[in-house]
GROMACS .gro file of C-alpha atoms in nm:
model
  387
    1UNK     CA    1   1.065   1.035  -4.357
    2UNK     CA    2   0.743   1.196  -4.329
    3UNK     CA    3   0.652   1.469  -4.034
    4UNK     CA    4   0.459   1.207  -3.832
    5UNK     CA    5   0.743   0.964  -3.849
    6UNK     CA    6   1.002   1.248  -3.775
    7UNK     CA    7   0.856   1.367  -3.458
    8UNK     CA    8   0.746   1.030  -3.332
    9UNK     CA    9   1.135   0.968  -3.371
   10UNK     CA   10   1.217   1.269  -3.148
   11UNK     CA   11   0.937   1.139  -2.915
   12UNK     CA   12   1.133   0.854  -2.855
   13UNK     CA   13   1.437   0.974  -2.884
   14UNK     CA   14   1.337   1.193  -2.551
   15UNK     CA   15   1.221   0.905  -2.365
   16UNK     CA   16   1.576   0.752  -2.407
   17UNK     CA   17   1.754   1.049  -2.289
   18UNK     CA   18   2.017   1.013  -1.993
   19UNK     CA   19   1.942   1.235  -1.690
   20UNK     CA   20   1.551   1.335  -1.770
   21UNK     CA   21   1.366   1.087  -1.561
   22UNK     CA   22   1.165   1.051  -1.890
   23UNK     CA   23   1.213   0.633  -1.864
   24UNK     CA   24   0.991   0.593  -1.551
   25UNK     CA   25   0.653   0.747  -1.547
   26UNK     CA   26   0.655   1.094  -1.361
   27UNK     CA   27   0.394   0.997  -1.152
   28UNK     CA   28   0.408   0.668  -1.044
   29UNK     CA   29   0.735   0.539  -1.093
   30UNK     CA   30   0.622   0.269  -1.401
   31UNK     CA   31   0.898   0.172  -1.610
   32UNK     CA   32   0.864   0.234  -1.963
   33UNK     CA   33   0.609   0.536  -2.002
   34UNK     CA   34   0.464   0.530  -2.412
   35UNK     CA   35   0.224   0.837  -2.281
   36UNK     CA   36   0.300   1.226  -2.275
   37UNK     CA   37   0.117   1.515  -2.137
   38UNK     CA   38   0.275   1.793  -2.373
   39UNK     CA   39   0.085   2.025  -2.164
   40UNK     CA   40   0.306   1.974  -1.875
   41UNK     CA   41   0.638   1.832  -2.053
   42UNK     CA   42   0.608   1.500  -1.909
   43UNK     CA   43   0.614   1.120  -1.963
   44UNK     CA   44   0.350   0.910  -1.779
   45UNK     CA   45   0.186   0.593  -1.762
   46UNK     CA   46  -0.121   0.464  -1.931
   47UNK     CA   47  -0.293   0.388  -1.580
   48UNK     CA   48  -0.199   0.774  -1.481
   49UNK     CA   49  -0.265   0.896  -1.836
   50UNK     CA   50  -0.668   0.834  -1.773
   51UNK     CA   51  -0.622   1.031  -1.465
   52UNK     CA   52  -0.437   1.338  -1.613
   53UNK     CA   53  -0.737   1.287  -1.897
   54UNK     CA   54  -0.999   1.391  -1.616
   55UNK     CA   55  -0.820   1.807  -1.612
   56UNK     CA   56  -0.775   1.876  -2.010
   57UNK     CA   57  -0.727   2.217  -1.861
   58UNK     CA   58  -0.367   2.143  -1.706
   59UNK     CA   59  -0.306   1.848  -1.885
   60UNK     CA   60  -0.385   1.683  -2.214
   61UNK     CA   61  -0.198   1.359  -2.318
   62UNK     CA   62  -0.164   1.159  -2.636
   63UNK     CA   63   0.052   0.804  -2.716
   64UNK     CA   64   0.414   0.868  -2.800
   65UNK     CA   65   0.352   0.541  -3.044
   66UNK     CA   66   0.003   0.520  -3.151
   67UNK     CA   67  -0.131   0.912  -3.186
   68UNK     CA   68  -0.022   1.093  -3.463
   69UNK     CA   69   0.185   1.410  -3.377
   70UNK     CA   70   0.180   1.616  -3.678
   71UNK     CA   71   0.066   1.996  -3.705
   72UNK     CA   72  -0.316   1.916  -3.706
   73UNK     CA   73  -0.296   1.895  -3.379
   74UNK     CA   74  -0.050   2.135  -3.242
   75UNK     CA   75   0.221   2.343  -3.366
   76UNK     CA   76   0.455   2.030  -3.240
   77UNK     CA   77   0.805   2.159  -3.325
   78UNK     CA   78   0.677   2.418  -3.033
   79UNK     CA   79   0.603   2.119  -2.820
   80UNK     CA   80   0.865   1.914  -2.884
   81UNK     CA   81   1.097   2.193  -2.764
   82UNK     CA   82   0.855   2.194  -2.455
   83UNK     CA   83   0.915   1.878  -2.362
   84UNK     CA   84   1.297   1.901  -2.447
   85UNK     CA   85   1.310   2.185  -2.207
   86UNK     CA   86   1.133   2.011  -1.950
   87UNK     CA   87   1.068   1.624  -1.846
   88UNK     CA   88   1.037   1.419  -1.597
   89UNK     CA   89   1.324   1.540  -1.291
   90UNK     CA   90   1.238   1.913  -1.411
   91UNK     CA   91   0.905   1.888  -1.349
   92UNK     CA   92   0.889   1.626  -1.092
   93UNK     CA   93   1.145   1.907  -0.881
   94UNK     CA   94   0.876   2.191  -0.926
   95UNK     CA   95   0.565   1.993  -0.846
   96UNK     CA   96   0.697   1.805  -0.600
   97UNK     CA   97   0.955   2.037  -0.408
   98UNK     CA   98   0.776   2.040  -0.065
   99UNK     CA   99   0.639   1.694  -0.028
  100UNK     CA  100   0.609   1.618   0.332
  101UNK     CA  101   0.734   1.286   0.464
  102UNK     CA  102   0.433   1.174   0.574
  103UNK     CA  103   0.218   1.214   0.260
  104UNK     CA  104   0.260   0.900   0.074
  105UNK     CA  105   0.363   0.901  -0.314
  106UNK     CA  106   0.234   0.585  -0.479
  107UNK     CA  107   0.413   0.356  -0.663
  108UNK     CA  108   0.319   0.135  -1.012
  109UNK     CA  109   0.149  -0.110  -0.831
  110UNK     CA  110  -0.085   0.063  -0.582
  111UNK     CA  111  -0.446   0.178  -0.668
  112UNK     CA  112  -0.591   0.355  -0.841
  113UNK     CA  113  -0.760   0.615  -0.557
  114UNK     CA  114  -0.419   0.709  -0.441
  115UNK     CA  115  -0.268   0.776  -0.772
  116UNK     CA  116  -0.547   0.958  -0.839
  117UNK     CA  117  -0.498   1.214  -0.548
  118UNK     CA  118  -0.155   1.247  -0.575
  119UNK     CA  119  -0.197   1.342  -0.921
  120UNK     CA  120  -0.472   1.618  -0.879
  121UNK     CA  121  -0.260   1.683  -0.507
  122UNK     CA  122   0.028   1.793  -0.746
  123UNK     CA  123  -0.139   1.981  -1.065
  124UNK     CA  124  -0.444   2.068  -0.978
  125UNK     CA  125  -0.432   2.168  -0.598
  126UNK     CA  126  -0.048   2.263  -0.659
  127UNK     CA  127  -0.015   2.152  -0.255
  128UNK     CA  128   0.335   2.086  -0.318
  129UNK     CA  129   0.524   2.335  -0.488
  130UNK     CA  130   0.780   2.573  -0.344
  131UNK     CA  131   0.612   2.836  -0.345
  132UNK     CA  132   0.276   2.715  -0.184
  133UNK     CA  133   0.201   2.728   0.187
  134UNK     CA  134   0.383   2.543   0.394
  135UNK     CA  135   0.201   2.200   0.522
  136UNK     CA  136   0.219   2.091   0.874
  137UNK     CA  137   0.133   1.744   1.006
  138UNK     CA  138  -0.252   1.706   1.066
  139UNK     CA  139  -0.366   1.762   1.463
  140UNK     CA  140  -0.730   1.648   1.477
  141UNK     CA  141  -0.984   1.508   1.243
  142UNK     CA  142  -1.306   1.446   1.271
  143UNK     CA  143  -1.534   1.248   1.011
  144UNK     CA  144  -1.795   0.990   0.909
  145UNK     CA  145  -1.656   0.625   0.757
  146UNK     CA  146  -1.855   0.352   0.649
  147UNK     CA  147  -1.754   0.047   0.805
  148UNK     CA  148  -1.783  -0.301   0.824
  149UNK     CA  149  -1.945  -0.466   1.050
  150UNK     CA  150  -1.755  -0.731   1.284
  151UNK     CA  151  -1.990  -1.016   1.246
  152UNK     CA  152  -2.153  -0.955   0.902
  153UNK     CA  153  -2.116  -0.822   0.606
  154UNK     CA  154  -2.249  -0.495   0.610
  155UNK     CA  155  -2.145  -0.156   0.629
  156UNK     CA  156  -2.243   0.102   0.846
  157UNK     CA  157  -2.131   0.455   0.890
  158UNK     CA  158  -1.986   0.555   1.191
  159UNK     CA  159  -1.769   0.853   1.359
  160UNK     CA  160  -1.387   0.877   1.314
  161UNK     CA  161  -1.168   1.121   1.551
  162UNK     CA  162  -0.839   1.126   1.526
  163UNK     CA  163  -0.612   1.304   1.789
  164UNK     CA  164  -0.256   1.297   1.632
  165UNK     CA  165  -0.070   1.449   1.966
  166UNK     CA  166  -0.258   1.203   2.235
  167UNK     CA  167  -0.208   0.913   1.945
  168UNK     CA  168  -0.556   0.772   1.971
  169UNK     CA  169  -0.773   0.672   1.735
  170UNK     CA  170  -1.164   0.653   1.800
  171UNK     CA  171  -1.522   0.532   1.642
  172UNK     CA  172  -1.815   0.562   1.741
  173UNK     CA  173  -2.129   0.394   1.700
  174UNK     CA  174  -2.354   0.669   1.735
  175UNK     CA  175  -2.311   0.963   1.554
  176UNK     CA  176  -2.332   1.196   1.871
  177UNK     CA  177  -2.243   0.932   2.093
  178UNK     CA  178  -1.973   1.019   2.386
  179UNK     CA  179  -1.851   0.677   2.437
  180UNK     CA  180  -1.649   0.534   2.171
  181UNK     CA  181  -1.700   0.180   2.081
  182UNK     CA  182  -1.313   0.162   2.026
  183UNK     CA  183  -1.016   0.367   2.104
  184UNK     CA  184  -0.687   0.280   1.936
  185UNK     CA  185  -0.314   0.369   2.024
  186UNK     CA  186  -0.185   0.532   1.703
  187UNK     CA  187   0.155   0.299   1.870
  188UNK     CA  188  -0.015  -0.039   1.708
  189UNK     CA  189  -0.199   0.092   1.372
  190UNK     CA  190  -0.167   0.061   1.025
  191UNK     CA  191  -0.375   0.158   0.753
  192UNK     CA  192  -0.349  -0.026   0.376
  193UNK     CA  193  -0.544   0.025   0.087
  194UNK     CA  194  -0.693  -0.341   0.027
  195UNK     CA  195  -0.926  -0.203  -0.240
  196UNK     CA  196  -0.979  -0.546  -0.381
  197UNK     CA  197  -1.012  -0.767  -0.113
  198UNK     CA  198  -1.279  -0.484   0.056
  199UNK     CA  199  -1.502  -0.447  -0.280
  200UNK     CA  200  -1.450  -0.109  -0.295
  201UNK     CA  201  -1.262   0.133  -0.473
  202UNK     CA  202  -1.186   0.355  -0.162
  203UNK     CA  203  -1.166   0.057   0.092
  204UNK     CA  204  -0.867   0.078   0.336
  205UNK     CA  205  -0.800  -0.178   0.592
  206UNK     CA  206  -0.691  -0.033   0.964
  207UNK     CA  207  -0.494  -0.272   1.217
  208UNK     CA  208  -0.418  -0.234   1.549
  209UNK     CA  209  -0.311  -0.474   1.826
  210UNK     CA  210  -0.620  -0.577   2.069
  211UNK     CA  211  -0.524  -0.840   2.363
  212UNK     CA  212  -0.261  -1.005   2.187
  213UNK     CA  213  -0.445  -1.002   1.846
  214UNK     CA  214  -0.448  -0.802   1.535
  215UNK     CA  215  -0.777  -0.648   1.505
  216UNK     CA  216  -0.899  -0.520   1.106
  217UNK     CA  217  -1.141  -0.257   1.092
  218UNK     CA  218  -1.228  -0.230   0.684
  219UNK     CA  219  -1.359   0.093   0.616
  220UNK     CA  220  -1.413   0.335   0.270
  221UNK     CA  221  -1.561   0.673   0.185
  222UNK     CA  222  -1.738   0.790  -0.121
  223UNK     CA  223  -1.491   1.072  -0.176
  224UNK     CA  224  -1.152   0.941  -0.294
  225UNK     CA  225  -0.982   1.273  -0.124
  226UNK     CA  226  -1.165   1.231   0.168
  227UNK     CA  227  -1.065   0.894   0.220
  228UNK     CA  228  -0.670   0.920   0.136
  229UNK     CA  229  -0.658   1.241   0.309
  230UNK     CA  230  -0.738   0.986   0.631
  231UNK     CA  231  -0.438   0.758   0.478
  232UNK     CA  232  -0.230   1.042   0.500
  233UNK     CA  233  -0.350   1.197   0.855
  234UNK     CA  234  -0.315   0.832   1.014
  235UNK     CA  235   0.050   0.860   0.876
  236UNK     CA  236   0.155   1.154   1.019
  237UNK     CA  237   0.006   1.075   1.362
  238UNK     CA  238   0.251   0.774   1.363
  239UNK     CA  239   0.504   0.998   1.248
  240UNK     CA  240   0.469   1.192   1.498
  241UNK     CA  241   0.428   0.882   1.774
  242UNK     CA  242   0.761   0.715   1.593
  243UNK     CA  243   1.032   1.035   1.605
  244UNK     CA  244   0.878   1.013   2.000
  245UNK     CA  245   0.950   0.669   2.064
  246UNK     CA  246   1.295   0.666   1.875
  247UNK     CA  247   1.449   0.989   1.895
  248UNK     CA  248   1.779   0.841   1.732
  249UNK     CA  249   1.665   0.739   1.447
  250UNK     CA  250   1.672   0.934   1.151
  251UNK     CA  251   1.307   1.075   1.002
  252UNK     CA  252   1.418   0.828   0.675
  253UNK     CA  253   1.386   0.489   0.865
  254UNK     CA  254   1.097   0.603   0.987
  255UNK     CA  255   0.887   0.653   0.709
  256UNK     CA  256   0.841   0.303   0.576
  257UNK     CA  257   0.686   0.187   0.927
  258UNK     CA  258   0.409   0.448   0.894
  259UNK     CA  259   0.171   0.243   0.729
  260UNK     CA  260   0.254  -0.099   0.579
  261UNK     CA  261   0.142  -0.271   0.245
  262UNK     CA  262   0.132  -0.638   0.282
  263UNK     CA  263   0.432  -0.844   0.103
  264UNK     CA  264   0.183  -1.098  -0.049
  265UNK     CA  265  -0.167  -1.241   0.061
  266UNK     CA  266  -0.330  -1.497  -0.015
  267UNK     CA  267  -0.492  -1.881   0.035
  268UNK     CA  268  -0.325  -2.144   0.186
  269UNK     CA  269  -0.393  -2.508   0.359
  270UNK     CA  270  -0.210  -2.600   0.719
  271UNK     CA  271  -0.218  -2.847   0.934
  272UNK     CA  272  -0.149  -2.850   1.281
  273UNK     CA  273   0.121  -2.800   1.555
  274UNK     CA  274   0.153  -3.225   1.577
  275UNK     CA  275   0.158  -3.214   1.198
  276UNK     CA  276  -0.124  -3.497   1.201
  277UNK     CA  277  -0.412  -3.252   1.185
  278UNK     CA  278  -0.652  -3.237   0.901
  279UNK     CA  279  -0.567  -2.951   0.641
  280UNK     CA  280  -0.747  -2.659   0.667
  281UNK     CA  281  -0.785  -2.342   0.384
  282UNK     CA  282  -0.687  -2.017   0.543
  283UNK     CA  283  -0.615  -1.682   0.405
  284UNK     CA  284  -0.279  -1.595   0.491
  285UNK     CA  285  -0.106  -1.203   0.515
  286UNK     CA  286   0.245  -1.104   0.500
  287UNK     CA  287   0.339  -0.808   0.665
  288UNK     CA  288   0.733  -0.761   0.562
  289UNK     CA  289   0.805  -0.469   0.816
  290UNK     CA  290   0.648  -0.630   1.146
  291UNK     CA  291   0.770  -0.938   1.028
  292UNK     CA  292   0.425  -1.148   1.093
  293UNK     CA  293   0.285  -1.412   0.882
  294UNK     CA  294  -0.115  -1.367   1.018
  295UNK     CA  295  -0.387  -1.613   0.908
  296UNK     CA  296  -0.743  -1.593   0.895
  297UNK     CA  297  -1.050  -1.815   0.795
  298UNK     CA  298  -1.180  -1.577   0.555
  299UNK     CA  299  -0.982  -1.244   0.425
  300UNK     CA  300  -1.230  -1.022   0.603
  301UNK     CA  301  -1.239  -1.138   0.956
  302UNK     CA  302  -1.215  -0.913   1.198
  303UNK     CA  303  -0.950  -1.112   1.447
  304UNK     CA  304  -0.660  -1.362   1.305
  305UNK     CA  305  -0.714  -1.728   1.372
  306UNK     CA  306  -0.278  -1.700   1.409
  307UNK     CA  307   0.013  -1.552   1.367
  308UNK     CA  308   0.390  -1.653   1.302
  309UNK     CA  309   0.704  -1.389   1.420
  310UNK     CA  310   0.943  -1.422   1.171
  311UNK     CA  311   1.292  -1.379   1.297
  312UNK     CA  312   1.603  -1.412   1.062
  313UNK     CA  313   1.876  -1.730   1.001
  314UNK     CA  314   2.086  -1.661   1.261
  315UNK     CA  315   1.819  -1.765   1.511
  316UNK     CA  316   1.705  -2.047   1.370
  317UNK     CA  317   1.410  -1.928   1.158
  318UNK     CA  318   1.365  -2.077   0.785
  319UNK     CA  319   1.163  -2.145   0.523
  320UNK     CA  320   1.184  -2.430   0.254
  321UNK     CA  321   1.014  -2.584  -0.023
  322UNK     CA  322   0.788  -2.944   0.021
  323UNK     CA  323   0.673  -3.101   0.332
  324UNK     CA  324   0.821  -3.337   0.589
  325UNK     CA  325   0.892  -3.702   0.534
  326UNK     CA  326   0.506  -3.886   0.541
  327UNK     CA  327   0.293  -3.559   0.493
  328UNK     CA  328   0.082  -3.499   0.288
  329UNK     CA  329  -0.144  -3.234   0.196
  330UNK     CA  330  -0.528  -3.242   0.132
  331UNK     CA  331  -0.659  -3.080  -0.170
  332UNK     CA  332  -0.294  -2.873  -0.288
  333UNK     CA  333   0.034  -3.101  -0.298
  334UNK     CA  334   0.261  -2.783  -0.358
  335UNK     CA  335   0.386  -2.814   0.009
  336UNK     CA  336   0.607  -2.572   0.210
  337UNK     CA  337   0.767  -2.531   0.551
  338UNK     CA  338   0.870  -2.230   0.775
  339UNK     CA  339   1.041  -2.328   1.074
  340UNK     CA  340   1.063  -2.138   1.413
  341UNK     CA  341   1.243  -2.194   1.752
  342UNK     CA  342   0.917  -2.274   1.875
  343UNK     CA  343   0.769  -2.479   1.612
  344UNK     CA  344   0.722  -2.624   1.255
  345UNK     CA  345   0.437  -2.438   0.980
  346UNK     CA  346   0.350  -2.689   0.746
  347UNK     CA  347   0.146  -2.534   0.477
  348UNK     CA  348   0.059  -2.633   0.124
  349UNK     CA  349  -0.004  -2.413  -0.212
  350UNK     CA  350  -0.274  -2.388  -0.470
  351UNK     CA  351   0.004  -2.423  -0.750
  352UNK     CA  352   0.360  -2.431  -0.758
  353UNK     CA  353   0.305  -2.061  -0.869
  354UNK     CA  354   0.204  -1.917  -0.578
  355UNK     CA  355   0.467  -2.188  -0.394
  356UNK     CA  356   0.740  -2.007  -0.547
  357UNK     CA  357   0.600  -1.690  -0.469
  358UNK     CA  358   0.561  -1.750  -0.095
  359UNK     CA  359   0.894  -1.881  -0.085
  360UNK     CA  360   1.061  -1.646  -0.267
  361UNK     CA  361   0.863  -1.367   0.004
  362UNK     CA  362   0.939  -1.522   0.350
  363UNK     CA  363   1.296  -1.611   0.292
  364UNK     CA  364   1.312  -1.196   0.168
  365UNK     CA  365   1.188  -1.137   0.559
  366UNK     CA  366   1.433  -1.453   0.661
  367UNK     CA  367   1.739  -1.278   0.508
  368UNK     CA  368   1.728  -0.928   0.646
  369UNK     CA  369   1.837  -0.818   0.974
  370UNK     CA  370   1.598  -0.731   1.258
  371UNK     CA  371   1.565  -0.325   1.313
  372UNK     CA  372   1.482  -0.163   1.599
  373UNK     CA  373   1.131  -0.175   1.578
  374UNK     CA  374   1.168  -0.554   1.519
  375UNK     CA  375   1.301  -0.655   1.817
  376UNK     CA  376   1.036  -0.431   1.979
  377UNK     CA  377   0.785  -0.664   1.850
  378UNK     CA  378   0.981  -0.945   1.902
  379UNK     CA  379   1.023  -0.922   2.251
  380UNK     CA  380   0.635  -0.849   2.301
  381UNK     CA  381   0.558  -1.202   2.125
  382UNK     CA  382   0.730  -1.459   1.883
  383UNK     CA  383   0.576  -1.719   1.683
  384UNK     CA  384   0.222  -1.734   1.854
  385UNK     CA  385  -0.021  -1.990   1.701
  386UNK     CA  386  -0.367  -2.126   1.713
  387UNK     CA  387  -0.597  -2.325   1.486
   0.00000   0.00000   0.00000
C-alpha cells in the first residue's frame, strides 16, 4: 500500500473513532465530515470548510478522500499524530469552553452568515475560550439596519436601539429622530434568519405581537458580524426578559424560546370557515415553539392574513390527511385538514411531497405537551382566523 493510500487509511480510520466527536462536523454538527483542518486537529464540513478556507493563517483544510496526503505537502506522520492527539470534543472543549447561553451555535442546516461568525467567533476572535474575558449579556445597542418597507418593496435604512434591561426594542425613521416609529416589548419578539425568503444573505426577519397580530419587520446589514451580533443581542435581551418572567424554570428551557426558526414554510390553498369558499394560495409559517400556524398572501407581508393555535390531542386538536366528504380543491388535490375546538382548516398541497411534509410537522406540534409558555399564549388567543 502506497504512502497516500496508508495515511488516507488512518484518515479514516480517525473519523471512525469512538469518543472523538470526529463523526459530526466540529462546527456545525453535520453528520459525516470528509474535510480536515490539520491546522487545528479537526473534522469539518464542506459548507464550513470554505469558511475555515477564508484564515489559511489558523486554519488550512484539505479532503480526507479526494486530496492527496503524502509528504509533498506536509510532514503528515507529524500531522496525523496532531490530529490523533486532538479532534473534535478536544478541541470543541478549548474553543468553546465559555459559550454563553445566549449566543447561538448553528446547526447543519442554518446559513451560511451565522456559521460564518461562529466560526471566526471561535478561531479567529478566540471570544470563547477559557481563558478569554469573561462575556456578559449585551445592555444597549445602538445601530443603522436597512429595512423593508411595509407597503413596498424597498429598503431603507433606519435606526435600531435596543435597551436589553427596559426590554424594548425601537426604529426610527429618521436618523436623529426622537420619536420612534415603533417600539417593541422584547416579551413578544423573535428574530430568524430567513436569508432566502428576504433576498439577502444577511436578511433576518423580527416578529413581535401588534393588536392581536404578528407584525414582520425584514431587515439585513452589509456586515455579516454586525448583523448576527444583533441576532445574538436580541437573544440575550429575551434571556434576560424570560429568567424574569419564569423564575422557576431552569436557564435550559429557556434557551430554545429565545428566538425561534420556523418548523416549515411554505405555499398552500384554503378555503374558508363554511368550507364552500373559493380556494385561495397563501404562504403559510410554522412556528413549533409558539405553536401558531400564521398565513399570509405573500411571504413578505408585513401583517398575517391568520393564524391557527395549535393545542395538543387531548383537547381536541388534529391534523389528517385529504379533505372532507364533497371538497374539493382548486388548482392542488393533495388535500389536508387540521381541526380545532373552534373550527375546521381545510387546506390543499402543491404535491403529495410537501403533503407529507406538513403532516408529518403539525402532528410533531399535535403530539407534544403544552409548556409553560404555551399555555401563556394560549390563554391570550386560540385558533384566531380571517380570510
Amino acid at each position: 500500500m502506497g504512502d497516500r493510500e496508508r495515511n488516507k487509511k488512518r484518515l479514516l480510520e480517525l473519523l471512525r473513532a469512538p469518543d472523538t466527536g470526529n463523526a459530526h462536523c466540529a462546527d456545525c454538527g453535520a453528520a459525516d465530515p470528509d474535510w480536515a483542518s490539520y491546522k487545528l486537529g479537526i473534522f469539518i464540513c464542506l459548507n464550513c470548510c470554505g469558511v475555515h478556507r477564508n484564515f489559511p493563517d489558523i486554519s488550512r483544510v484539505k479532503s480526507v478522500r479526494l486530496d492527496f496526503w503524502d509528504d509533498s505537502i506536509v510532514e503528515v506522520a507529524v500531522v496525523l499524530q496532531f490530529m490523533i492527539h486532538n479532534g473534535n470534543l478536544r478541541v470543541k472543549a478549548k474553543f468553546e469552553a465559555r459559550v454563553p447561553a445566549f449566543y447561538y451555535i448553528p446547526q447543519a442546516n442554518d446559513c451560511l452568515v451565522l456559521k460564518e461568525q461562529w466560526i471566526r467567533a471561535k478561531y479567529e476572535r478566540r471570544e470563547f475560550m477559557a481563558d478569554g474575558e469573561t462575556i456578559s449579556l449585551p445592555g444597549n445597542r445602538e445601530g443603522f439596519l436597512w429595512k423593508r418597507g411595509r407597503d413596498n418593496s424597498q429598503f431603507l435604512r433606519r435606526r435600531f436601539v435596543l435597551l436589553a434591561r427596559e426590554g424594548l426594542l425601537k426604529y426610527f425613521t429618521k436618523e436623529q429622530g426622537k420619536s420612534p416609529k415603533a417600539v417593541i416589548s422584547i416579551k413578544d419578539l423573535n428574530a430568524t434568519f430567513q436569508t432566502e425568503k428576504i433576498g439577502h444573505p444577511h436578511g433576518l426577519q423580527i416578529t413581535y405581537r401588534r393588536e392581536g397580530h404578528t407584525r414582520n419587520l425584514f431587515v439585513y446589514h452589509e456586515s455579516g458580524k454586525e448583523i448576527v451580533d444583533w441576532f445574538n443581542a436580541l437573544r440575550a435581551a429575551r434571556l434576560q426578559y424570560l429568567k424574569m418572567a419564569f423564575p422557576e424554570l431552569p436557564e435550559s428551557e429557556l434557551v430554545p424560546f429565545l428566538t425561534r426558526n420556523y418548523l416549515k414554510q411554505g405555499f398552500m390553498e384554503k378555503t374558508g370557515p363554511k368550507q364552500k369558499e373559493p380556494f385561495k394560495k397563501r404562504w403559510f409559517a410554522l412556528d413549533c415553539h409558539e405553536r401558531r400556524l400564521l398565513y399570509y398572501k405573500n411571504p413578505l407581508d408585513a401583517f398575517e392574513q391568520g393564524q391557527v393555535f395549535l393545542g395538543n390531542k387531548e383537547q381536541g386538536y388534529e391534523a389528517y390527511e385529504d379533505l372532507p366528504k364533497g371538497i374539493r380543491g382548486n388548482r392542488w388535490k393533495a388535500g389536508l385538514t387540521i381541526v380545532t375546538p373552534e373550527r375546521r382548516f381545510v387546506l390543499t398541497c402543491p404535491n403529495e411531497k410537501e403533503q407529507q411534509e406538513w403532516l408529518e410537522s403539525l402532528r410533531g406540534v399535535l403530539s407534544s405537551p403544552l409548556t409553560p409558555l404555551n399555555r401563556l399564549t394560549a390563554s391570550t388567543e386560540s385558533g384566531r382566523s380571517s380570510r
